[in-house]
């Protein structure tokens, strides 16, 4: 699930802009800042990972690469 339409995240650390967005997904191990996400033919660098619940899900804050 792509999260948008919010000005900033819950902790207020990352502003959401055209090039920075958040994805909510199921939790899976081994994802950390520095990894890359491909969505709609665009590449995004993971800048923050937040665990939701007890490994129930995760929010990935990503920044668009290029453009």
PQR file of N, CA, C, O and H, with PARSE charges and radii, in Angstrom:
ATOM      1  N   UNK A   1       0.850  -1.161   0.000 -0.4000 1.5000
ATOM      2  CA  UNK A   1       0.000   0.000   0.000 -0.0000 2.0000
ATOM      3  C   UNK A   1       0.900   1.230   0.000  0.5500 1.7000
ATOM      4  O   UNK A   1       1.771   1.368   0.859 -0.5500 1.4000
ATOM      5  N   UNK A   2       0.689   2.120  -0.961 -0.4000 1.5000
ATOM      6  CA  UNK A   2       1.454   3.358  -1.008 -0.0000 2.0000
ATOM      7  C   UNK A   2       0.716   4.394  -0.176  0.5500 1.7000
ATOM      8  O   UNK A   2      -0.474   4.632  -0.385 -0.5500 1.4000
ATOM      9  H   UNK A   2      -0.019   2.008  -1.659  0.4000 1.0000
ATOM     10  N   UNK A   3       1.416   5.005   0.760 -0.4000 1.5000
ATOM     11  CA  UNK A   3       0.829   6.023   1.621 -0.0000 2.0000
ATOM     12  C   UNK A   3       1.190   7.390   1.088  0.5500 1.7000
ATOM     13  O   UNK A   3       2.366   7.680   0.869 -0.5500 1.4000
ATOM     14  H   UNK A   3       2.382   4.812   0.930  0.4000 1.0000
ATOM     15  N   UNK A   4       0.210   8.223   0.879 -0.4000 1.5000
ATOM     16  CA  UNK A   4       0.458   9.599   0.480 -0.0000 2.0000
ATOM     17  C   UNK A   4      -0.657  10.455   1.050  0.5500 1.7000
ATOM     18  O   UNK A   4      -1.448   9.963   1.855 -0.5500 1.4000
ATOM     19  H   UNK A   4      -0.745   7.987   1.056  0.4000 1.0000
ATOM     20  N   UNK A   5      -0.747  11.692   0.669 -0.4000 1.5000
ATOM     21  CA  UNK A   5      -1.751  12.634   1.157 -0.0000 2.0000
ATOM     22  C   UNK A   5      -1.545  13.035   2.610  0.5500 1.7000
ATOM     23  O   UNK A   5      -2.461  13.571   3.234 -0.5500 1.4000
ATOM     24  H   UNK A   5      -0.105  12.092   0.015  0.4000 1.0000
ATOM     25  N   UNK A   6      -0.367  12.788   3.159 -0.4000 1.5000
ATOM     26  CA  UNK A   6      -0.068  13.301   4.488 -0.0000 2.0000
ATOM     27  C   UNK A   6       1.164  14.180   4.381  0.5500 1.7000
ATOM     28  O   UNK A   6       2.039  13.935   3.551 -0.5500 1.4000
ATOM     29  H   UNK A   6       0.378  12.353   2.653  0.4000 1.0000
ATOM     30  N   UNK A   7       1.232  15.194   5.212 -0.4000 1.5000
ATOM     31  CA  UNK A   7       2.337  16.147   5.127 -0.0000 2.0000
ATOM     32  C   UNK A   7       3.613  15.554   5.705  0.5500 1.7000
ATOM     33  O   UNK A   7       4.693  15.757   5.151 -0.5500 1.4000
ATOM     34  H   UNK A   7       0.521  15.393   5.887  0.4000 1.0000
ATOM     35  N   UNK A   8       3.504  14.832   6.802 -0.4000 1.5000
ATOM     36  CA  UNK A   8       4.686  14.185   7.368 -0.0000 2.0000
ATOM     37  C   UNK A   8       4.279  12.899   8.052  0.5500 1.7000
ATOM     38  O   UNK A   8       3.093  12.631   8.241 -0.5500 1.4000
ATOM     39  H   UNK A   8       2.626  14.668   7.252  0.4000 1.0000
ATOM     40  N   UNK A   9       5.267  12.106   8.420 -0.4000 1.5000
ATOM     41  CA  UNK A   9       4.971  10.824   9.044 -0.0000 2.0000
ATOM     42  C   UNK A   9       4.644  11.003  10.521  0.5500 1.7000
ATOM     43  O   UNK A   9       4.662  12.122  11.033 -0.5500 1.4000
ATOM     44  H   UNK A   9       6.231  12.324   8.266  0.4000 1.0000
ATOM     45  N   UNK A  10       4.349   9.911  11.200 -0.4000 1.5000
ATOM     46  CA  UNK A  10       3.925   9.960  12.602 -0.0000 2.0000
ATOM     47  C   UNK A  10       4.963  10.562  13.522  0.5500 1.7000
ATOM     48  O   UNK A  10       4.620  11.240  14.491 -0.5500 1.4000
ATOM     49  H   UNK A  10       4.334   9.002  10.784  0.4000 1.0000
ATOM     50  N   UNK A  11       6.225  10.322  13.230 -0.4000 1.5000
ATOM     51  CA  UNK A  11       7.278  10.829  14.102 -0.0000 2.0000
ATOM     52  C   UNK A  11       7.775  12.200  13.665  0.5500 1.7000
ATOM     53  O   UNK A  11       8.606  12.802  14.344 -0.5500 1.4000
ATOM     54  H   UNK A  11       6.504   9.771  12.443  0.4000 1.0000
ATOM     55  N   UNK A  12       7.280  12.694  12.549 -0.4000 1.5000
ATOM     56  CA  UNK A  12       7.660  14.016  12.091 -0.0000 2.0000
ATOM     57  C   UNK A  12       9.081  14.124  11.581  0.5500 1.7000
ATOM     58  O   UNK A  12       9.626  15.226  11.523 -0.5500 1.4000
ATOM     59  H   UNK A  12       6.604  12.205  11.997  0.4000 1.0000
ATOM     60  N   UNK A  13       9.699  13.012  11.209 -0.4000 1.5000
ATOM     61  CA  UNK A  13      11.087  13.058  10.780 -0.0000 2.0000
ATOM     62  C   UNK A  13      11.247  13.201   9.280  0.5500 1.7000
ATOM     63  O   UNK A  13      12.270  13.711   8.823 -0.5500 1.4000
ATOM     64  H   UNK A  13       9.256  12.117  11.256  0.4000 1.0000
ATOM     65  N   UNK A  14      10.264  12.764   8.493 -0.4000 1.5000
ATOM     66  CA  UNK A  14      10.403  12.784   7.045 -0.0000 2.0000
ATOM     67  C   UNK A  14       9.194  13.475   6.426  0.5500 1.7000
ATOM     68  O   UNK A  14       8.064  13.018   6.600 -0.5500 1.4000
ATOM     69  H   UNK A  14       9.433  12.350   8.864  0.4000 1.0000
ATOM     70  N   UNK A  15       9.415  14.553   5.717 -0.4000 1.5000
ATOM     71  CA  UNK A  15       8.335  15.207   4.986 -0.0000 2.0000
ATOM     72  C   UNK A  15       8.005  14.387   3.754  0.5500 1.7000
ATOM     73  O   UNK A  15       8.900  13.820   3.127 -0.5500 1.4000
ATOM     74  H   UNK A  15      10.332  14.925   5.575  0.4000 1.0000
ATOM     75  N   UNK A  16       6.728  14.317   3.402 -0.4000 1.5000
ATOM     76  CA  UNK A  16       6.307  13.580   2.219 -0.0000 2.0000
ATOM     77  C   UNK A  16       6.207  14.567   1.064  0.5500 1.7000
ATOM     78  O   UNK A  16       5.401  15.495   1.111 -0.5500 1.4000
ATOM     79  H   UNK A  16       6.001  14.777   3.912  0.4000 1.0000
ATOM     80  N   UNK A  17       7.013  14.375   0.037 -0.4000 1.5000
ATOM     81  CA  UNK A  17       7.015  15.243  -1.133 -0.0000 2.0000
ATOM     82  C   UNK A  17       6.793  14.381  -2.366  0.5500 1.7000
ATOM     83  O   UNK A  17       6.524  13.185  -2.250 -0.5500 1.4000
ATOM     84  H   UNK A  17       7.668  13.621  -0.001  0.4000 1.0000
ATOM     85  N   UNK A  18       6.902  14.976  -3.534 -0.4000 1.5000
ATOM     86  CA  UNK A  18       6.751  14.214  -4.763 -0.0000 2.0000
ATOM     87  C   UNK A  18       7.830  13.138  -4.889  0.5500 1.7000
ATOM     88  O   UNK A  18       7.594  12.097  -5.503 -0.5500 1.4000
ATOM     89  H   UNK A  18       7.120  15.947  -3.629  0.4000 1.0000
ATOM     90  N   UNK A  19       8.995  13.377  -4.321 -0.4000 1.5000
ATOM     91  CA  UNK A  19      10.079  12.415  -4.473 -0.0000 2.0000
ATOM     92  C   UNK A  19      10.257  11.534  -3.237  0.5500 1.7000
ATOM     93  O   UNK A  19      11.022  10.571  -3.290 -0.5500 1.4000
ATOM     94  H   UNK A  19       9.186  14.222  -3.823  0.4000 1.0000
ATOM     95  N   UNK A  20       9.581  11.827  -2.130 -0.4000 1.5000
ATOM     96  CA  UNK A  20       9.660  11.021  -0.915 -0.0000 2.0000
ATOM     97  C   UNK A  20       8.270  10.519  -0.565  0.5500 1.7000
ATOM     98  O   UNK A  20       7.355  11.313  -0.348 -0.5500 1.4000
ATOM     99  H   UNK A  20       8.959  12.609  -2.087  0.4000 1.0000
ATOM    100  N   UNK A  21       8.109   9.202  -0.510 -0.4000 1.5000
ATOM    101  CA  UNK A  21       6.810   8.615  -0.168 -0.0000 2.0000
ATOM    102  C   UNK A  21       7.019   7.461   0.794  0.5500 1.7000
ATOM    103  O   UNK A  21       8.153   7.056   1.051 -0.5500 1.4000
ATOM    104  H   UNK A  21       8.852   8.556  -0.687  0.4000 1.0000
ATOM    105  N   UNK A  22       5.925   6.933   1.326 -0.4000 1.5000
ATOM    106  CA  UNK A  22       5.979   5.782   2.229 -0.0000 2.0000
ATOM    107  C   UNK A  22       5.166   4.642   1.657  0.5500 1.7000
ATOM    108  O   UNK A  22       4.113   4.851   1.055 -0.5500 1.4000
ATOM    109  H   UNK A  22       5.005   7.262   1.117  0.4000 1.0000
ATOM    110  N   UNK A  23       5.662   3.440   1.850 -0.4000 1.5000
ATOM    111  CA  UNK A  23       4.949   2.228   1.482 -0.0000 2.0000
ATOM    112  C   UNK A  23       4.681   1.433   2.748  0.5500 1.7000
ATOM    113  O   UNK A  23       5.562   1.311   3.600 -0.5500 1.4000
ATOM    114  H   UNK A  23       6.517   3.269   2.339  0.4000 1.0000
ATOM    115  N   UNK A  24       3.477   0.893   2.883 -0.4000 1.5000
ATOM    116  CA  UNK A  24       3.149  -0.005   3.986 -0.0000 2.0000
ATOM    117  C   UNK A  24       3.029  -1.407   3.397  0.5500 1.7000
ATOM    118  O   UNK A  24       2.310  -1.616   2.420 -0.5500 1.4000
ATOM    119  H   UNK A  24       2.762   0.992   2.191  0.4000 1.0000
ATOM    120  N   UNK A  25       3.730  -2.358   3.989 -0.4000 1.5000
ATOM    121  CA  UNK A  25       3.726  -3.718   3.455 -0.0000 2.0000
ATOM    122  C   UNK A  25       3.823  -4.716   4.605  0.5500 1.7000
ATOM    123  O   UNK A  25       3.999  -4.340   5.764 -0.5500 1.4000
ATOM    124  H   UNK A  25       4.314  -2.189   4.783  0.4000 1.0000
ATOM    125  N   UNK A  26       3.703  -5.998   4.259 -0.4000 1.5000
ATOM    126  CA  UNK A  26       3.921  -7.037   5.250 -0.0000 2.0000
ATOM    127  C   UNK A  26       5.374  -7.013   5.685  0.5500 1.7000
ATOM    128  O   UNK A  26       6.255  -6.653   4.905 -0.5500 1.4000
ATOM    129  H   UNK A  26       3.559  -6.304   3.317  0.4000 1.0000
ATOM    130  N   UNK A  27       5.626  -7.399   6.937 -0.4000 1.5000
ATOM    131  CA  UNK A  27       6.988  -7.434   7.452 -0.0000 2.0000
ATOM    132  C   UNK A  27       7.752  -8.579   6.807  0.5500 1.7000
ATOM    133  O   UNK A  27       7.227  -9.679   6.631 -0.5500 1.4000
ATOM    134  H   UNK A  27       4.910  -7.692   7.571  0.4000 1.0000
ATOM    135  N   UNK A  28       8.991  -8.301   6.464 -0.4000 1.5000
ATOM    136  CA  UNK A  28       9.901  -9.352   6.058 -0.0000 2.0000
ATOM    137  C   UNK A  28      11.309  -8.948   6.486  0.5500 1.7000
ATOM    138  O   UNK A  28      11.655  -7.767   6.468 -0.5500 1.4000
ATOM    139  H   UNK A  28       9.417  -7.408   6.607  0.4000 1.0000
ATOM    140  N   UNK A  29      12.111  -9.928   6.869 -0.4000 1.5000
ATOM    141  CA  UNK A  29      13.429  -9.628   7.442 -0.0000 2.0000
ATOM    142  C   UNK A  29      14.430  -9.150   6.394  0.5500 1.7000
ATOM    143  O   UNK A  29      14.301  -9.440   5.205 -0.5500 1.4000
ATOM    144  H   UNK A  29      11.830 -10.887   6.884  0.4000 1.0000
ATOM    145  N   UNK A  30      15.421  -8.416   6.865 -0.4000 1.5000
ATOM    146  CA  UNK A  30      16.548  -8.055   6.013 -0.0000 2.0000
ATOM    147  C   UNK A  30      16.373  -6.811   5.177  0.5500 1.7000
ATOM    148  O   UNK A  30      17.122  -6.610   4.221 -0.5500 1.4000
ATOM    149  H   UNK A  30      15.526  -8.181   7.831  0.4000 1.0000
ATOM    150  N   UNK A  31      15.406  -5.965   5.503 -0.4000 1.5000
ATOM    151  CA  UNK A  31      15.235  -4.707   4.764 -0.0000 2.0000
ATOM    152  C   UNK A  31      15.709  -3.580   5.663  0.5500 1.7000
ATOM    153  O   UNK A  31      15.289  -3.485   6.816 -0.5500 1.4000
ATOM    154  H   UNK A  31      14.797  -6.128   6.280  0.4000 1.0000
ATOM    155  N   UNK A  32      16.573  -2.733   5.152 -0.4000 1.5000
ATOM    156  CA  UNK A  32      17.085  -1.603   5.921 -0.0000 2.0000
ATOM    157  C   UNK A  32      17.411  -0.459   4.972  0.5500 1.7000
ATOM    158  O   UNK A  32      17.446  -0.651   3.757 -0.5500 1.4000
ATOM    159  H   UNK A  32      16.915  -2.809   4.215  0.4000 1.0000
ATOM    160  N   UNK A  33      17.651   0.737   5.521 -0.4000 1.5000
ATOM    161  CA  UNK A  33      18.024   1.873   4.673 -0.0000 2.0000
ATOM    162  C   UNK A  33      19.223   1.498   3.799  0.5500 1.7000
ATOM    163  O   UNK A  33      20.181   0.873   4.254 -0.5500 1.4000
ATOM    164  H   UNK A  33      17.623   0.893   6.508  0.4000 1.0000
ATOM    165  N   UNK A  34      19.138   1.894   2.551 -0.4000 1.5000
ATOM    166  CA  UNK A  34      20.175   1.554   1.588 -0.0000 2.0000
ATOM    167  C   UNK A  34      19.659   0.599   0.524  0.5500 1.7000
ATOM    168  O   UNK A  34      20.217   0.523  -0.570 -0.5500 1.4000
ATOM    169  H   UNK A  34      18.360   2.402   2.181  0.4000 1.0000
ATOM    170  N   UNK A  35      18.598  -0.128   0.841 -0.4000 1.5000
ATOM    171  CA  UNK A  35      17.988  -0.993  -0.171 -0.0000 2.0000
ATOM    172  C   UNK A  35      17.202  -0.145  -1.153  0.5500 1.7000
ATOM    173  O   UNK A  35      17.014   1.052  -0.937 -0.5500 1.4000
ATOM    174  H   UNK A  35      18.145  -0.067   1.730  0.4000 1.0000
ATOM    175  N   UNK A  36      16.748  -0.756  -2.222 -0.4000 1.5000
ATOM    176  CA  UNK A  36      16.042  -0.042  -3.272 -0.0000 2.0000
ATOM    177  C   UNK A  36      14.695  -0.702  -3.549  0.5500 1.7000
ATOM    178  O   UNK A  36      14.573  -1.925  -3.494 -0.5500 1.4000
ATOM    179  H   UNK A  36      16.901  -1.729  -2.398  0.4000 1.0000
ATOM    180  N   UNK A  37      13.677   0.122  -3.850 -0.4000 1.5000
ATOM    181  CA  UNK A  37      12.330  -0.328  -4.198 -0.0000 2.0000
ATOM    182  C   UNK A  37      12.038   0.143  -5.620  0.5500 1.7000
ATOM    183  O   UNK A  37      12.376   1.270  -5.981 -0.5500 1.4000
ATOM    184  H   UNK A  37      13.776   1.116  -3.895  0.4000 1.0000
ATOM    185  N   UNK A  38      11.414  -0.711  -6.426 -0.4000 1.5000
ATOM    186  CA  UNK A  38      10.963  -0.321  -7.761 -0.0000 2.0000
ATOM    187  C   UNK A  38       9.442  -0.325  -7.736  0.5500 1.7000
ATOM    188  O   UNK A  38       8.822  -1.333  -7.396 -0.5500 1.4000
ATOM    189  H   UNK A  38      11.139  -1.627  -6.133  0.4000 1.0000
ATOM    190  N   UNK A  39       8.841   0.811  -8.100 -0.4000 1.5000
ATOM    191  CA  UNK A  39       7.388   0.953  -8.120 -0.0000 2.0000
ATOM    192  C   UNK A  39       7.011   1.797  -9.321  0.5500 1.7000
ATOM    193  O   UNK A  39       7.543   2.892  -9.501 -0.5500 1.4000
ATOM    194  H   UNK A  39       9.344   1.630  -8.376  0.4000 1.0000
ATOM    195  N   UNK A  40       6.098   1.301 -10.147 -0.4000 1.5000
ATOM    196  CA  UNK A  40       5.609   2.025 -11.325 -0.0000 2.0000
ATOM    197  C   UNK A  40       6.769   2.501 -12.210  0.5500 1.7000
ATOM    198  O   UNK A  40       6.783   3.644 -12.668 -0.5500 1.4000
ATOM    199  H   UNK A  40       5.666   0.411 -10.001  0.4000 1.0000
ATOM    200  N   UNK A  41       7.724   1.621 -12.439 -0.4000 1.5000
ATOM    201  CA  UNK A  41       8.897   1.894 -13.275 -0.0000 2.0000
ATOM    202  C   UNK A  41       9.792   3.012 -12.748  0.5500 1.7000
ATOM    203  O   UNK A  41      10.597   3.561 -13.501 -0.5500 1.4000
ATOM    204  H   UNK A  41       7.712   0.693 -12.066  0.4000 1.0000
ATOM    205  N   UNK A  42       9.666   3.355 -11.476 -0.4000 1.5000
ATOM    206  CA  UNK A  42      10.547   4.335 -10.840 -0.0000 2.0000
ATOM    207  C   UNK A  42      11.341   3.640  -9.745  0.5500 1.7000
ATOM    208  O   UNK A  42      10.831   2.735  -9.083 -0.5500 1.4000
ATOM    209  H   UNK A  42       9.012   2.910 -10.865  0.4000 1.0000
ATOM    210  N   UNK A  43      12.590   4.059  -9.551 -0.4000 1.5000
ATOM    211  CA  UNK A  43      13.455   3.514  -8.508 -0.0000 2.0000
ATOM    212  C   UNK A  43      13.449   4.431  -7.299  0.5500 1.7000
ATOM    213  O   UNK A  43      13.481   5.654  -7.435 -0.5500 1.4000
ATOM    214  H   UNK A  43      13.004   4.793 -10.088  0.4000 1.0000
ATOM    215  N   UNK A  44      13.408   3.832  -6.106 -0.4000 1.5000
ATOM    216  CA  UNK A  44      13.391   4.568  -4.847 -0.0000 2.0000
ATOM    217  C   UNK A  44      14.414   3.955  -3.900  0.5500 1.7000
ATOM    218  O   UNK A  44      14.514   2.732  -3.803 -0.5500 1.4000
ATOM    219  H   UNK A  44      13.382   2.839  -5.995  0.4000 1.0000
ATOM    220  N   UNK A  45      15.177   4.795  -3.198 -0.4000 1.5000
ATOM    221  CA  UNK A  45      16.087   4.344  -2.156 -0.0000 2.0000
ATOM    222  C   UNK A  45      15.329   4.330  -0.833  0.5500 1.7000
ATOM    223  O   UNK A  45      14.609   5.280  -0.527 -0.5500 1.4000
ATOM    224  H   UNK A  45      15.096   5.788  -3.277  0.4000 1.0000
ATOM    225  N   UNK A  46      15.481   3.270  -0.047 -0.4000 1.5000
ATOM    226  CA  UNK A  46      14.860   3.185   1.274 -0.0000 2.0000
ATOM    227  C   UNK A  46      15.664   4.064   2.222  0.5500 1.7000
ATOM    228  O   UNK A  46      16.869   3.871   2.380 -0.5500 1.4000
ATOM    229  H   UNK A  46      16.066   2.498  -0.296  0.4000 1.0000
ATOM    230  N   UNK A  47      14.996   5.038   2.859 -0.4000 1.5000
ATOM    231  CA  UNK A  47      15.679   5.938   3.796 -0.0000 2.0000
ATOM    232  C   UNK A  47      15.340   5.633   5.249  0.5500 1.7000
ATOM    233  O   UNK A  47      16.090   6.012   6.148 -0.5500 1.4000
ATOM    234  H   UNK A  47      14.016   5.195   2.731  0.4000 1.0000
ATOM    235  N   UNK A  48      14.211   4.948   5.494 -0.4000 1.5000
ATOM    236  CA  UNK A  48      13.828   4.581   6.861 -0.0000 2.0000
ATOM    237  C   UNK A  48      12.904   3.369   6.812  0.5500 1.7000
ATOM    238  O   UNK A  48      12.121   3.199   5.878 -0.5500 1.4000
ATOM    239  H   UNK A  48      13.601   4.640   4.764  0.4000 1.0000
ATOM    240  N   UNK A  49      13.017   2.527   7.849 -0.4000 1.5000
ATOM    241  CA  UNK A  49      12.160   1.348   7.979 -0.0000 2.0000
ATOM    242  C   UNK A  49      11.577   1.367   9.385  0.5500 1.7000
ATOM    243  O   UNK A  49      12.311   1.470  10.367 -0.5500 1.4000
ATOM    244  H   UNK A  49      13.653   2.665   8.608  0.4000 1.0000
ATOM    245  N   UNK A  50      10.244   1.267   9.477 -0.4000 1.5000
ATOM    246  CA  UNK A  50       9.581   1.230  10.772 -0.0000 2.0000
ATOM    247  C   UNK A  50       8.737  -0.027  10.885  0.5500 1.7000
ATOM    248  O   UNK A  50       7.872  -0.280  10.047 -0.5500 1.4000
ATOM    249  H   UNK A  50       9.647   1.183   8.678  0.4000 1.0000
ATOM    250  N   UNK A  51       8.988  -0.805  11.915 -0.4000 1.5000
ATOM    251  CA  UNK A  51       8.222  -2.026  12.152 -0.0000 2.0000
ATOM    252  C   UNK A  51       6.854  -1.653  12.721  0.5500 1.7000
ATOM    253  O   UNK A  51       6.754  -0.791  13.594 -0.5500 1.4000
ATOM    254  H   UNK A  51       9.691  -0.599  12.596  0.4000 1.0000
ATOM    255  N   UNK A  52       5.809  -2.299  12.228 -0.4000 1.5000
ATOM    256  CA  UNK A  52       4.444  -2.090  12.714 -0.0000 2.0000
ATOM    257  C   UNK A  52       4.027  -3.307  13.526  0.5500 1.7000
ATOM    258  O   UNK A  52       4.045  -4.435  13.035 -0.5500 1.4000
ATOM    259  H   UNK A  52       5.890  -3.000  11.519  0.4000 1.0000
ATOM    260  N   UNK A  53       3.654  -3.062  14.762 -0.4000 1.5000
ATOM    261  CA  UNK A  53       3.284  -4.187  15.614 -0.0000 2.0000
ATOM    262  C   UNK A  53       4.480  -5.074  15.874  0.5500 1.7000
ATOM    263  O   UNK A  53       5.627  -4.626  15.858 -0.5500 1.4000
ATOM    264  H   UNK A  53       3.639  -2.145  15.160  0.4000 1.0000
ATOM    265  N   UNK A  54       4.198  -6.315  16.109 -0.4000 1.5000
ATOM    266  CA  UNK A  54       5.271  -7.274  16.363 -0.0000 2.0000
ATOM    267  C   UNK A  54       5.499  -8.090  15.103  0.5500 1.7000
ATOM    268  O   UNK A  54       5.027  -9.220  14.971 -0.5500 1.4000
ATOM    269  H   UNK A  54       3.266  -6.679  16.122  0.4000 1.0000
ATOM    270  N   UNK A  55       6.236  -7.486  14.181 -0.4000 1.5000
ATOM    271  CA  UNK A  55       6.530  -8.074  12.872 -0.0000 2.0000
ATOM    272  C   UNK A  55       5.265  -8.353  12.062  0.5500 1.7000
ATOM    273  O   UNK A  55       5.209  -9.312  11.293 -0.5500 1.4000
ATOM    274  H   UNK A  55       6.619  -6.568  14.288  0.4000 1.0000
ATOM    275  N   UNK A  56       4.260  -7.512  12.242 -0.4000 1.5000
ATOM    276  CA  UNK A  56       3.024  -7.647  11.471 -0.0000 2.0000
ATOM    277  C   UNK A  56       3.136  -6.926  10.135  0.5500 1.7000
ATOM    278  O   UNK A  56       2.572  -7.368   9.135 -0.5500 1.4000
ATOM    279  H   UNK A  56       4.306  -6.733  12.867  0.4000 1.0000
ATOM    280  N   UNK A  57       3.862  -5.822  10.123 -0.4000 1.5000
ATOM    281  CA  UNK A  57       4.015  -5.035   8.908 -0.0000 2.0000
ATOM    282  C   UNK A  57       5.163  -4.072   9.059  0.5500 1.7000
ATOM    283  O   UNK A  57       5.849  -4.054  10.081 -0.5500 1.4000
ATOM    284  H   UNK A  57       4.320  -5.463  10.937  0.4000 1.0000
ATOM    285  N   UNK A  58       5.370  -3.265   8.027 -0.4000 1.5000
ATOM    286  CA  UNK A  58       6.439  -2.277   8.080 -0.0000 2.0000
ATOM    287  C   UNK A  58       6.106  -1.101   7.170  0.5500 1.7000
ATOM    288  O   UNK A  58       5.451  -1.260   6.140 -0.5500 1.4000
ATOM    289  H   UNK A  58       4.813  -3.279   7.197  0.4000 1.0000
ATOM    290  N   UNK A  59       6.560   0.062   7.561 -0.4000 1.5000
ATOM    291  CA  UNK A  59       6.485   1.250   6.721 -0.0000 2.0000
ATOM    292  C   UNK A  59       7.881   1.497   6.168  0.5500 1.7000
ATOM    293  O   UNK A  59       8.859   1.536   6.916 -0.5500 1.4000
ATOM    294  H   UNK A  59       7.092   0.191   8.398  0.4000 1.0000
ATOM    295  N   UNK A  60       7.965   1.663   4.855 -0.4000 1.5000
ATOM    296  CA  UNK A  60       9.221   1.995   4.199 -0.0000 2.0000
ATOM    297  C   UNK A  60       9.135   3.427   3.716  0.5500 1.7000
ATOM    298  O   UNK A  60       8.283   3.746   2.886 -0.5500 1.4000
ATOM    299  H   UNK A  60       7.172   1.631   4.247  0.4000 1.0000
ATOM    300  N   UNK A  61       9.988   4.289   4.210 -0.4000 1.5000
ATOM    301  CA  UNK A  61      10.069   5.662   3.717 -0.0000 2.0000
ATOM    302  C   UNK A  61      11.134   5.641   2.636  0.5500 1.7000
ATOM    303  O   UNK A  61      12.274   5.250   2.884 -0.5500 1.4000
ATOM    304  H   UNK A  61      10.680   4.030   4.884  0.4000 1.0000
ATOM    305  N   UNK A  62      10.756   6.063   1.435 -0.4000 1.5000
ATOM    306  CA  UNK A  62      11.651   5.968   0.281 -0.0000 2.0000
ATOM    307  C   UNK A  62      11.767   7.310  -0.431  0.5500 1.7000
ATOM    308  O   UNK A  62      10.859   8.139  -0.369 -0.5500 1.4000
ATOM    309  H   UNK A  62       9.830   6.380   1.234  0.4000 1.0000
ATOM    310  N   UNK A  63      12.881   7.509  -1.099 -0.4000 1.5000
ATOM    311  CA  UNK A  63      13.113   8.722  -1.865 -0.0000 2.0000
ATOM    312  C   UNK A  63      13.423   8.344  -3.304  0.5500 1.7000
ATOM    313  O   UNK A  63      14.233   7.456  -3.567 -0.5500 1.4000
ATOM    314  H   UNK A  63      13.618   6.836  -1.150  0.4000 1.0000
ATOM    315  N   UNK A  64      12.770   9.028  -4.226 -0.4000 1.5000
ATOM    316  CA  UNK A  64      12.916   8.730  -5.648 -0.0000 2.0000
ATOM    317  C   UNK A  64      14.350   9.000  -6.103  0.5500 1.7000
ATOM    318  O   UNK A  64      14.961  10.002  -5.730 -0.5500 1.4000
ATOM    319  H   UNK A  64      12.112   9.750  -4.013  0.4000 1.0000
ATOM    320  N   UNK A  65      14.870   8.081  -6.919 -0.4000 1.5000
ATOM    321  CA  UNK A  65      16.220   8.209  -7.469 -0.0000 2.0000
ATOM    322  C   UNK A  65      16.138   8.941  -8.792  0.5500 1.7000
ATOM    323  O   UNK A  65      15.279   8.635  -9.620 -0.5500 1.4000
ATOM    324  H   UNK A  65      14.373   7.268  -7.223  0.4000 1.0000
ATOM    325  N   UNK A  66      17.012   9.895  -8.999 -0.4000 1.5000
ATOM    326  CA  UNK A  66      17.023  10.652 -10.248 -0.0000 2.0000
ATOM    327  C   UNK A  66      15.972  11.737 -10.260  0.5500 1.7000
ATOM    328  O   UNK A  66      15.554  12.229  -9.212 -0.5500 1.4000
ATOM    329  H   UNK A  66      17.710  10.144  -8.327  0.4000 1.0000
ATOM    330  N   UNK A  67      15.552  12.103 -11.451 -0.4000 1.5000
ATOM    331  CA  UNK A  67      14.559  13.154 -11.712 -0.0000 2.0000
ATOM    332  C   UNK A  67      14.318  14.021 -10.533  0.5500 1.7000
ATOM    333  O   UNK A  67      13.511  14.947 -10.602 -0.5500 1.4000
ATOM    334  H   UNK A  67      15.892  11.703 -12.302  0.4000 1.0000
TER
END
